[in-house]
Amino acid sequence: MGAGHAHPLHLDRVSPVHRLAPEVKIAAVLLFTIIVVVTPRTEFWAFGAYAVLLAVVAGVARVPASWLAKRATIELPFVLLAIALPFAGHGERVDWLGMSLSVDGLHGAWNIFAKGTLGVLASLLLAATTTMRDLILGLDRLHCPTVFTQIATFMLRYLDVLADDARRMRIARLARGYDPRFLWQVKAFAVSVGALFLRAYERGERVYLAMVSRGYAGRMPVLQSARASTGQWVAAASLPAATASIALVAALGS
């Protein structure tokens, strides 16, 4: 887990959020997401307040709004699904600009959009302020199942290797004058995927045998680093605590 890998979502900045231990950030984002999900969909102001909290965290972490907006487009398929709900929903309907819309569908669309967007933004902030190695280390410290962290560790170590293999295979195919672009030429792509799978499987076997011969017993050695202090836990808890306060006020006011 000590290999120097960086993922494309990480922003190498100096900020109080970046300096927090990974386990406290993971716990804070998880609790924030849970509270957002259980918030009733009709409490519109609460979702606005949650967005303000994330904006404050982004400001402290020095993560630009444009960076977040660009990468939040990953939720577009769910937004398109949400747009269809007011037209396909049943029950009470309202007319708007000559269109008949379902009230339940409108609430469902808002529910998907608001909660999905807040969850994606929170995840992006976590990824932007935490390296991939630290994310896995944080999960391990939070007693995530060892099988999960081990799989994630090996994926992190060999994803670049597999990507390079795929790139070399594509270059070799192009050098031979074959560049499939149409559906009926998909056989070449399928053959490449099969060959890549066999290479990855064989490499995995060799790596595993080499590790066993060196004393591997189901757990990778973890580099010792400073664990989260009480102050870091308190600082990270400010986000879920503020979120829970907003949710409580919303619940009491409804």
PDB file of C-alpha atoms in Angstrom:
ATOM      1  CA  MET A   1       0.000   0.000   0.000  1.00  0.00           C
ATOM      2  CA  GLY A   2       2.977   2.241  -0.009  1.00  0.00           C
ATOM      3  CA  ALA A   3       3.146   2.528  -3.793  1.00  0.00           C
ATOM      4  CA  GLY A   4       2.925   6.049  -5.148  1.00  0.00           C
ATOM      5  CA  HIS A   5      -0.306   5.995  -7.136  1.00  0.00           C
ATOM      6  CA  ALA A   6      -2.496   9.036  -7.725  1.00  0.00           C
ATOM      7  CA  HIS A   7      -6.003   9.022  -9.087  1.00  0.00           C
ATOM      8  CA  PRO A   8      -7.272  11.693 -11.523  1.00  0.00           C
ATOM      9  CA  LEU A   9      -9.789  13.087  -9.030  1.00  0.00           C
ATOM     10  CA  HIS A  10      -7.221  14.007  -6.400  1.00  0.00           C
ATOM     11  CA  LEU A  11      -6.220  17.668  -6.159  1.00  0.00           C
ATOM     12  CA  ASP A  12      -2.778  18.169  -4.680  1.00  0.00           C
ATOM     13  CA  ARG A  13      -3.478  21.182  -2.496  1.00  0.00           C
ATOM     14  CA  VAL A  14      -2.536  22.320   0.986  1.00  0.00           C
ATOM     15  CA  SER A  15      -5.613  22.781   3.150  1.00  0.00           C
ATOM     16  CA  PRO A  16      -6.980  21.774   6.561  1.00  0.00           C
ATOM     17  CA  VAL A  17      -9.221  19.204   4.868  1.00  0.00           C
ATOM     18  CA  HIS A  18      -6.306  17.628   3.001  1.00  0.00           C
ATOM     19  CA  ARG A  19      -4.399  17.279   6.267  1.00  0.00           C
ATOM     20  CA  LEU A  20      -7.170  15.337   8.011  1.00  0.00           C
ATOM     21  CA  ALA A  21      -6.641  11.604   8.460  1.00  0.00           C
ATOM     22  CA  PRO A  22      -8.467   9.577   5.792  1.00  0.00           C
ATOM     23  CA  GLU A  23     -10.614   7.602   8.215  1.00  0.00           C
ATOM     24  CA  VAL A  24     -12.239  10.726   9.686  1.00  0.00           C
ATOM     25  CA  LYS A  25     -13.072  12.066   6.216  1.00  0.00           C
ATOM     26  CA  ILE A  26     -14.592   8.756   5.116  1.00  0.00           C
ATOM     27  CA  ALA A  27     -16.716   8.565   8.277  1.00  0.00           C
ATOM     28  CA  ALA A  28     -17.847  12.189   7.903  1.00  0.00           C
ATOM     29  CA  VAL A  29     -18.895  11.731   4.266  1.00  0.00           C
ATOM     30  CA  LEU A  30     -20.685   8.461   5.070  1.00  0.00           C
ATOM     31  CA  LEU A  31     -22.681  10.026   7.913  1.00  0.00           C
ATOM     32  CA  PHE A  32     -23.463  13.103   5.797  1.00  0.00           C
ATOM     33  CA  THR A  33     -24.777  10.915   2.989  1.00  0.00           C
ATOM     34  CA  ILE A  34     -26.938   8.829   5.328  1.00  0.00           C
ATOM     35  CA  ILE A  35     -28.531  11.934   6.841  1.00  0.00           C
ATOM     36  CA  VAL A  36     -29.193  13.402   3.391  1.00  0.00           C
ATOM     37  CA  VAL A  37     -30.829  10.170   2.230  1.00  0.00           C
ATOM     38  CA  VAL A  38     -33.205   9.937   5.221  1.00  0.00           C
ATOM     39  CA  THR A  39     -34.272  13.582   4.936  1.00  0.00           C
ATOM     40  CA  PRO A  40     -37.884  13.824   3.659  1.00  0.00           C
ATOM     41  CA  ARG A  41     -38.011  14.941   0.047  1.00  0.00           C
ATOM     42  CA  THR A  42     -40.465  17.736   0.811  1.00  0.00           C
ATOM     43  CA  GLU A  43     -37.988  19.595   3.067  1.00  0.00           C
ATOM     44  CA  PHE A  44     -36.628  21.704   0.231  1.00  0.00           C
ATOM     45  CA  TRP A  45     -34.841  24.245   2.413  1.00  0.00           C
ATOM     46  CA  ALA A  46     -32.892  21.482   4.171  1.00  0.00           C
ATOM     47  CA  PHE A  47     -31.310  20.353   0.910  1.00  0.00           C
ATOM     48  CA  GLY A  48     -30.307  23.942   0.200  1.00  0.00           C
ATOM     49  CA  ALA A  49     -28.672  24.109   3.624  1.00  0.00           C
ATOM     50  CA  TYR A  50     -26.816  20.851   2.932  1.00  0.00           C
ATOM     51  CA  ALA A  51     -25.497  22.352  -0.305  1.00  0.00           C
ATOM     52  CA  VAL A  52     -24.248  25.386   1.631  1.00  0.00           C
ATOM     53  CA  LEU A  53     -22.360  23.082   4.018  1.00  0.00           C
ATOM     54  CA  LEU A  54     -20.657  21.370   1.091  1.00  0.00           C
ATOM     55  CA  ALA A  55     -19.804  24.769  -0.393  1.00  0.00           C
ATOM     56  CA  VAL A  56     -18.119  25.734   2.871  1.00  0.00           C
ATOM     57  CA  VAL A  57     -16.121  22.484   2.908  1.00  0.00           C
ATOM     58  CA  ALA A  58     -15.114  23.033  -0.726  1.00  0.00           C
ATOM     59  CA  GLY A  59     -13.951  26.549   0.116  1.00  0.00           C
ATOM     60  CA  VAL A  60     -11.875  25.365   3.062  1.00  0.00           C
ATOM     61  CA  ALA A  61     -10.424  22.542   0.936  1.00  0.00           C
ATOM     62  CA  ARG A  62      -9.649  24.950  -1.927  1.00  0.00           C
ATOM     63  CA  VAL A  63     -11.601  22.844  -4.441  1.00  0.00           C
ATOM     64  CA  PRO A  64     -12.899  25.056  -7.294  1.00  0.00           C
ATOM     65  CA  ALA A  65     -16.625  25.040  -8.038  1.00  0.00           C
ATOM     66  CA  SER A  66     -15.878  24.585 -11.743  1.00  0.00           C
ATOM     67  CA  TRP A  67     -13.886  21.425 -10.974  1.00  0.00           C
ATOM     68  CA  LEU A  68     -16.811  19.996  -9.010  1.00  0.00           C
ATOM     69  CA  ALA A  69     -19.399  20.966 -11.627  1.00  0.00           C
ATOM     70  CA  LYS A  70     -17.430  19.370 -14.453  1.00  0.00           C
ATOM     71  CA  ARG A  71     -17.011  16.051 -12.674  1.00  0.00           C
ATOM     72  CA  ALA A  72     -20.522  15.985 -11.238  1.00  0.00           C
ATOM     73  CA  THR A  73     -21.800  15.315 -14.765  1.00  0.00           C
ATOM     74  CA  ILE A  74     -21.303  11.632 -13.946  1.00  0.00           C
ATOM     75  CA  GLU A  75     -24.845  11.694 -12.560  1.00  0.00           C
ATOM     76  CA  LEU A  76     -26.403  12.822 -15.857  1.00  0.00           C
ATOM     77  CA  PRO A  77     -27.988   9.380 -16.580  1.00  0.00           C
ATOM     78  CA  PHE A  78     -29.847   9.581 -13.263  1.00  0.00           C
ATOM     79  CA  VAL A  79     -30.906  13.160 -14.001  1.00  0.00           C
ATOM     80  CA  LEU A  80     -32.368  12.017 -17.317  1.00  0.00           C
ATOM     81  CA  LEU A  81     -34.264   9.290 -15.476  1.00  0.00           C
ATOM     82  CA  ALA A  82     -35.564  11.860 -13.006  1.00  0.00           C
ATOM     83  CA  ILE A  83     -36.795  14.091 -15.829  1.00  0.00           C
ATOM     84  CA  ALA A  84     -38.972  11.249 -17.113  1.00  0.00           C
ATOM     85  CA  LEU A  85     -40.702  10.640 -13.768  1.00  0.00           C
ATOM     86  CA  PRO A  86     -43.143  13.618 -13.859  1.00  0.00           C
ATOM     87  CA  PHE A  87     -44.459  12.418 -17.209  1.00  0.00           C
ATOM     88  CA  ALA A  88     -44.696   8.725 -16.300  1.00  0.00           C
ATOM     89  CA  GLY A  89     -45.984   9.107 -12.726  1.00  0.00           C
ATOM     90  CA  HIS A  90     -49.527   8.415 -11.556  1.00  0.00           C
ATOM     91  CA  GLY A  91     -51.885  10.099  -9.120  1.00  0.00           C
ATOM     92  CA  GLU A  92     -52.616  13.805  -8.804  1.00  0.00           C
ATOM     93  CA  ARG A  93     -51.463  15.861 -11.765  1.00  0.00           C
ATOM     94  CA  VAL A  94     -50.776  19.554 -12.422  1.00  0.00           C
ATOM     95  CA  ASP A  95     -50.589  21.495 -15.675  1.00  0.00           C
ATOM     96  CA  TRP A  96     -47.435  23.450 -16.474  1.00  0.00           C
ATOM     97  CA  LEU A  97     -46.732  25.077 -19.844  1.00  0.00           C
ATOM     98  CA  GLY A  98     -49.362  22.884 -21.441  1.00  0.00           C
ATOM     99  CA  MET A  99     -47.876  19.678 -19.996  1.00  0.00           C
ATOM    100  CA  SER A 100     -49.617  17.372 -17.535  1.00  0.00           C
ATOM    101  CA  LEU A 101     -47.183  16.423 -14.778  1.00  0.00           C
ATOM    102  CA  SER A 102     -47.564  13.987 -11.912  1.00  0.00           C
ATOM    103  CA  VAL A 103     -47.128  15.495  -8.449  1.00  0.00           C
ATOM    104  CA  ASP A 104     -45.600  12.278  -7.119  1.00  0.00           C
ATOM    105  CA  GLY A 105     -43.353  12.169 -10.181  1.00  0.00           C
ATOM    106  CA  LEU A 106     -42.177  15.732  -9.532  1.00  0.00           C
ATOM    107  CA  HIS A 107     -41.358  14.869  -5.937  1.00  0.00           C
ATOM    108  CA  GLY A 108     -39.587  11.699  -7.055  1.00  0.00           C
ATOM    109  CA  ALA A 109     -37.551  13.606  -9.633  1.00  0.00           C
ATOM    110  CA  TRP A 110     -36.562  16.206  -7.046  1.00  0.00           C
ATOM    111  CA  ASN A 111     -35.667  13.435  -4.584  1.00  0.00           C
ATOM    112  CA  ILE A 112     -33.325  11.743  -7.078  1.00  0.00           C
ATOM    113  CA  PHE A 113     -31.749  14.992  -8.257  1.00  0.00           C
ATOM    114  CA  ALA A 114     -31.213  16.612  -4.852  1.00  0.00           C
ATOM    115  CA  LYS A 115     -29.961  13.598  -2.938  1.00  0.00           C
ATOM    116  CA  GLY A 116     -27.957  12.256  -5.873  1.00  0.00           C
ATOM    117  CA  THR A 117     -26.241  15.588  -6.485  1.00  0.00           C
ATOM    118  CA  LEU A 118     -25.351  16.073  -2.823  1.00  0.00           C
ATOM    119  CA  GLY A 119     -23.990  12.528  -2.607  1.00  0.00           C
ATOM    120  CA  VAL A 120     -21.891  12.961  -5.738  1.00  0.00           C
ATOM    121  CA  LEU A 121     -20.499  16.311  -4.560  1.00  0.00           C
ATOM    122  CA  ALA A 122     -19.610  14.881  -1.150  1.00  0.00           C
ATOM    123  CA  SER A 123     -17.843  11.935  -2.799  1.00  0.00           C
ATOM    124  CA  LEU A 124     -15.954  14.259  -5.130  1.00  0.00           C
ATOM    125  CA  LEU A 125     -14.777  16.350  -2.191  1.00  0.00           C
ATOM    126  CA  LEU A 126     -13.542  13.207  -0.472  1.00  0.00           C
ATOM    127  CA  ALA A 127     -11.711  12.075  -3.613  1.00  0.00           C
ATOM    128  CA  ALA A 128     -10.248  15.538  -4.216  1.00  0.00           C
ATOM    129  CA  THR A 129      -8.750  15.759  -0.739  1.00  0.00           C
ATOM    130  CA  THR A 130      -7.610  12.142  -0.250  1.00  0.00           C
ATOM    131  CA  THR A 131      -5.190  10.051  -2.273  1.00  0.00           C
ATOM    132  CA  MET A 132      -6.215   6.571  -3.346  1.00  0.00           C
ATOM    133  CA  ARG A 133      -3.658   4.990  -1.024  1.00  0.00           C
ATOM    134  CA  ASP A 134      -5.031   6.974   1.912  1.00  0.00           C
ATOM    135  CA  LEU A 135      -8.604   6.009   1.024  1.00  0.00           C
ATOM    136  CA  ILE A 136      -7.709   2.321   1.251  1.00  0.00           C
ATOM    137  CA  LEU A 137      -5.723   2.940   4.427  1.00  0.00           C
ATOM    138  CA  GLY A 138      -8.692   4.774   5.942  1.00  0.00           C
ATOM    139  CA  LEU A 139     -11.051   1.928   5.084  1.00  0.00           C
ATOM    140  CA  ASP A 140      -8.640  -0.509   6.690  1.00  0.00           C
ATOM    141  CA  ARG A 141      -8.499   1.581   9.864  1.00  0.00           C
ATOM    142  CA  LEU A 142     -12.297   1.650   9.944  1.00  0.00           C
ATOM    143  CA  HIS A 143     -12.203  -2.168   9.997  1.00  0.00           C
ATOM    144  CA  CYS A 144     -13.544  -2.603   6.497  1.00  0.00           C
ATOM    145  CA  PRO A 145     -13.419  -6.309   5.491  1.00  0.00           C
ATOM    146  CA  THR A 146      -9.853  -7.289   4.652  1.00  0.00           C
ATOM    147  CA  VAL A 147     -10.925  -8.993   1.430  1.00  0.00           C
ATOM    148  CA  PHE A 148     -12.324  -5.713   0.134  1.00  0.00           C
ATOM    149  CA  THR A 149      -9.248  -3.660   0.983  1.00  0.00           C
ATOM    150  CA  GLN A 150      -6.912  -6.304  -0.457  1.00  0.00           C
ATOM    151  CA  ILE A 151      -8.822  -6.392  -3.757  1.00  0.00           C
ATOM    152  CA  ALA A 152      -8.807  -2.593  -3.888  1.00  0.00           C
ATOM    153  CA  THR A 153      -5.069  -2.540  -3.174  1.00  0.00           C
ATOM    154  CA  PHE A 154      -4.237  -4.926  -6.011  1.00  0.00           C
ATOM    155  CA  MET A 155      -6.592  -3.089  -8.364  1.00  0.00           C
ATOM    156  CA  LEU A 156      -4.793   0.145  -7.540  1.00  0.00           C
ATOM    157  CA  ARG A 157      -1.380  -1.407  -8.102  1.00  0.00           C
ATOM    158  CA  TYR A 158      -2.118  -3.097 -11.428  1.00  0.00           C
ATOM    159  CA  LEU A 159      -4.747  -0.886 -13.070  1.00  0.00           C
ATOM    160  CA  ASP A 160      -2.029   1.158 -14.765  1.00  0.00           C
ATOM    161  CA  VAL A 161      -0.333  -2.055 -15.944  1.00  0.00           C
ATOM    162  CA  LEU A 162      -3.558  -3.309 -17.524  1.00  0.00           C
ATOM    163  CA  ALA A 163      -4.176   0.080 -19.144  1.00  0.00           C
ATOM    164  CA  ASP A 164      -0.672  -0.015 -20.662  1.00  0.00           C
ATOM    165  CA  ASP A 165      -1.301  -3.545 -21.949  1.00  0.00           C
ATOM    166  CA  ALA A 166      -4.527  -2.423 -23.602  1.00  0.00           C
ATOM    167  CA  ARG A 167      -2.780   0.583 -25.146  1.00  0.00           C
ATOM    168  CA  ARG A 168       0.021  -1.555 -26.579  1.00  0.00           C
ATOM    169  CA  MET A 169      -2.469  -4.033 -28.024  1.00  0.00           C
ATOM    170  CA  ARG A 170      -4.358  -1.202 -29.708  1.00  0.00           C
ATOM    171  CA  ILE A 171      -1.137   0.242 -31.167  1.00  0.00           C
ATOM    172  CA  ALA A 172      -0.158  -3.205 -32.460  1.00  0.00           C
ATOM    173  CA  ARG A 173      -3.578  -3.578 -34.082  1.00  0.00           C
ATOM    174  CA  LEU A 174      -3.295  -0.160 -35.728  1.00  0.00           C
ATOM    175  CA  ALA A 175       0.242  -0.929 -36.929  1.00  0.00           C
ATOM    176  CA  ARG A 176      -1.195  -3.889 -38.831  1.00  0.00           C
ATOM    177  CA  GLY A 177      -3.693  -1.628 -40.562  1.00  0.00           C
ATOM    178  CA  TYR A 178      -6.767  -2.768 -38.685  1.00  0.00           C
ATOM    179  CA  ASP A 179      -8.853  -0.104 -36.944  1.00  0.00           C
ATOM    180  CA  PRO A 180     -12.363  -1.472 -36.262  1.00  0.00           C
ATOM    181  CA  ARG A 181     -14.963   1.284 -36.148  1.00  0.00           C
ATOM    182  CA  PHE A 182     -18.219  -0.458 -36.946  1.00  0.00           C
ATOM    183  CA  LEU A 183     -20.445  -2.962 -35.170  1.00  0.00           C
ATOM    184  CA  TRP A 184     -19.680  -5.787 -37.584  1.00  0.00           C
ATOM    185  CA  GLN A 185     -15.972  -5.342 -36.832  1.00  0.00           C
ATOM    186  CA  VAL A 186     -16.438  -5.884 -33.100  1.00  0.00           C
ATOM    187  CA  LYS A 187     -14.717  -9.292 -33.254  1.00  0.00           C
ATOM    188  CA  ALA A 188     -11.262  -7.675 -33.064  1.00  0.00           C
ATOM    189  CA  PHE A 189     -12.240  -5.756 -29.940  1.00  0.00           C
ATOM    190  CA  ALA A 190     -13.699  -8.889 -28.356  1.00  0.00           C
ATOM    191  CA  VAL A 191     -10.506 -10.828 -29.105  1.00  0.00           C
ATOM    192  CA  SER A 192      -8.429  -8.044 -27.532  1.00  0.00           C
ATOM    193  CA  VAL A 193     -10.570  -8.067 -24.395  1.00  0.00           C
ATOM    194  CA  GLY A 194     -10.228 -11.855 -24.128  1.00  0.00           C
ATOM    195  CA  ALA A 195      -6.463 -11.705 -24.561  1.00  0.00           C
ATOM    196  CA  LEU A 196      -6.230  -8.931 -21.973  1.00  0.00           C
ATOM    197  CA  PHE A 197      -8.259 -11.006 -19.504  1.00  0.00           C
ATOM    198  CA  LEU A 198      -5.964 -14.026 -19.977  1.00  0.00           C
ATOM    199  CA  ARG A 199      -2.874 -11.854 -19.491  1.00  0.00           C
ATOM    200  CA  ALA A 200      -4.326 -10.352 -16.317  1.00  0.00           C
ATOM    201  CA  TYR A 201      -5.309 -13.784 -14.973  1.00  0.00           C
ATOM    202  CA  GLU A 202      -1.877 -15.268 -15.637  1.00  0.00           C
ATOM    203  CA  ARG A 203      -0.132 -12.240 -14.166  1.00  0.00           C
ATOM    204  CA  GLY A 204      -2.319 -12.500 -11.069  1.00  0.00           C
ATOM    205  CA  GLU A 205      -1.348 -16.140 -10.621  1.00  0.00           C
ATOM    206  CA  ARG A 206       2.356 -15.351 -10.934  1.00  0.00           C
ATOM    207  CA  VAL A 207       2.139 -12.412  -8.543  1.00  0.00           C
ATOM    208  CA  TYR A 208       0.188 -14.443  -5.977  1.00  0.00           C
ATOM    209  CA  LEU A 209       2.690 -17.324  -6.057  1.00  0.00           C
ATOM    210  CA  ALA A 210       5.568 -14.889  -5.721  1.00  0.00           C
ATOM    211  CA  MET A 211       3.904 -13.237  -2.714  1.00  0.00           C
ATOM    212  CA  VAL A 212       3.160 -16.582  -1.027  1.00  0.00           C
ATOM    213  CA  SER A 213       6.796 -17.595  -1.440  1.00  0.00           C
ATOM    214  CA  ARG A 214       7.722 -14.380   0.379  1.00  0.00           C
ATOM    215  CA  GLY A 215       5.453 -15.033   3.343  1.00  0.00           C
ATOM    216  CA  TYR A 216       2.142 -13.500   2.265  1.00  0.00           C
ATOM    217  CA  ALA A 217      -0.611 -14.714   4.633  1.00  0.00           C
ATOM    218  CA  GLY A 218      -3.675 -12.843   3.401  1.00  0.00           C
ATOM    219  CA  ARG A 219      -2.780  -9.317   4.486  1.00  0.00           C
ATOM    220  CA  MET A 220      -0.407  -6.781   2.995  1.00  0.00           C
ATOM    221  CA  PRO A 221       2.042  -4.996   5.314  1.00  0.00           C
ATOM    222  CA  VAL A 222       0.798  -1.490   6.113  1.00  0.00           C
ATOM    223  CA  LEU A 223       3.166   1.431   6.467  1.00  0.00           C
ATOM    224  CA  GLN A 224       2.821   2.983   9.883  1.00  0.00           C
ATOM    225  CA  SER A 225       1.531   6.554   9.758  1.00  0.00           C
ATOM    226  CA  ALA A 226      -0.064   8.933  12.186  1.00  0.00           C
ATOM    227  CA  ARG A 227      -3.605   8.023  13.128  1.00  0.00           C
ATOM    228  CA  ALA A 228      -6.371  10.559  13.566  1.00  0.00           C
ATOM    229  CA  SER A 229      -6.182  12.631  16.704  1.00  0.00           C
ATOM    230  CA  THR A 230      -9.163  13.596  18.822  1.00  0.00           C
ATOM    231  CA  GLY A 231      -9.022  17.079  17.336  1.00  0.00           C
ATOM    232  CA  GLN A 232      -9.269  15.683  13.809  1.00  0.00           C
ATOM    233  CA  TRP A 233     -12.289  13.570  14.736  1.00  0.00           C
ATOM    234  CA  VAL A 234     -13.960  16.632  16.249  1.00  0.00           C
ATOM    235  CA  ALA A 235     -13.173  18.747  13.181  1.00  0.00           C
ATOM    236  CA  ALA A 236     -14.490  16.117  10.784  1.00  0.00           C
ATOM    237  CA  ALA A 237     -17.600  15.602  12.936  1.00  0.00           C
ATOM    238  CA  SER A 238     -18.615  19.219  12.365  1.00  0.00           C
ATOM    239  CA  LEU A 239     -20.044  18.334   8.921  1.00  0.00           C
ATOM    240  CA  PRO A 240     -22.331  15.454   9.994  1.00  0.00           C
ATOM    241  CA  ALA A 241     -23.210  17.312  13.217  1.00  0.00           C
ATOM    242  CA  ALA A 242     -24.341  20.391  11.284  1.00  0.00           C
ATOM    243  CA  THR A 243     -26.189  18.149   8.808  1.00  0.00           C
ATOM    244  CA  ALA A 244     -27.941  16.312  11.630  1.00  0.00           C
ATOM    245  CA  SER A 245     -28.957  19.642  13.218  1.00  0.00           C
ATOM    246  CA  ILE A 246     -30.537  20.767   9.956  1.00  0.00           C
ATOM    247  CA  ALA A 247     -32.338  17.433   9.574  1.00  0.00           C
ATOM    248  CA  LEU A 248     -33.600  17.639  13.162  1.00  0.00           C
ATOM    249  CA  VAL A 249     -34.967  21.148  12.669  1.00  0.00           C
ATOM    250  CA  ALA A 250     -36.634  20.026   9.449  1.00  0.00           C
ATOM    251  CA  ALA A 251     -38.198  17.018  11.190  1.00  0.00           C
ATOM    252  CA  LEU A 252     -39.493  19.103  14.106  1.00  0.00           C
ATOM    253  CA  GLY A 253     -40.881  21.757  11.800  1.00  0.00           C
ATOM    254  CA  SER A 254     -42.793  19.344   9.584  1.00  0.00           C
TER     255      SER A 254
END
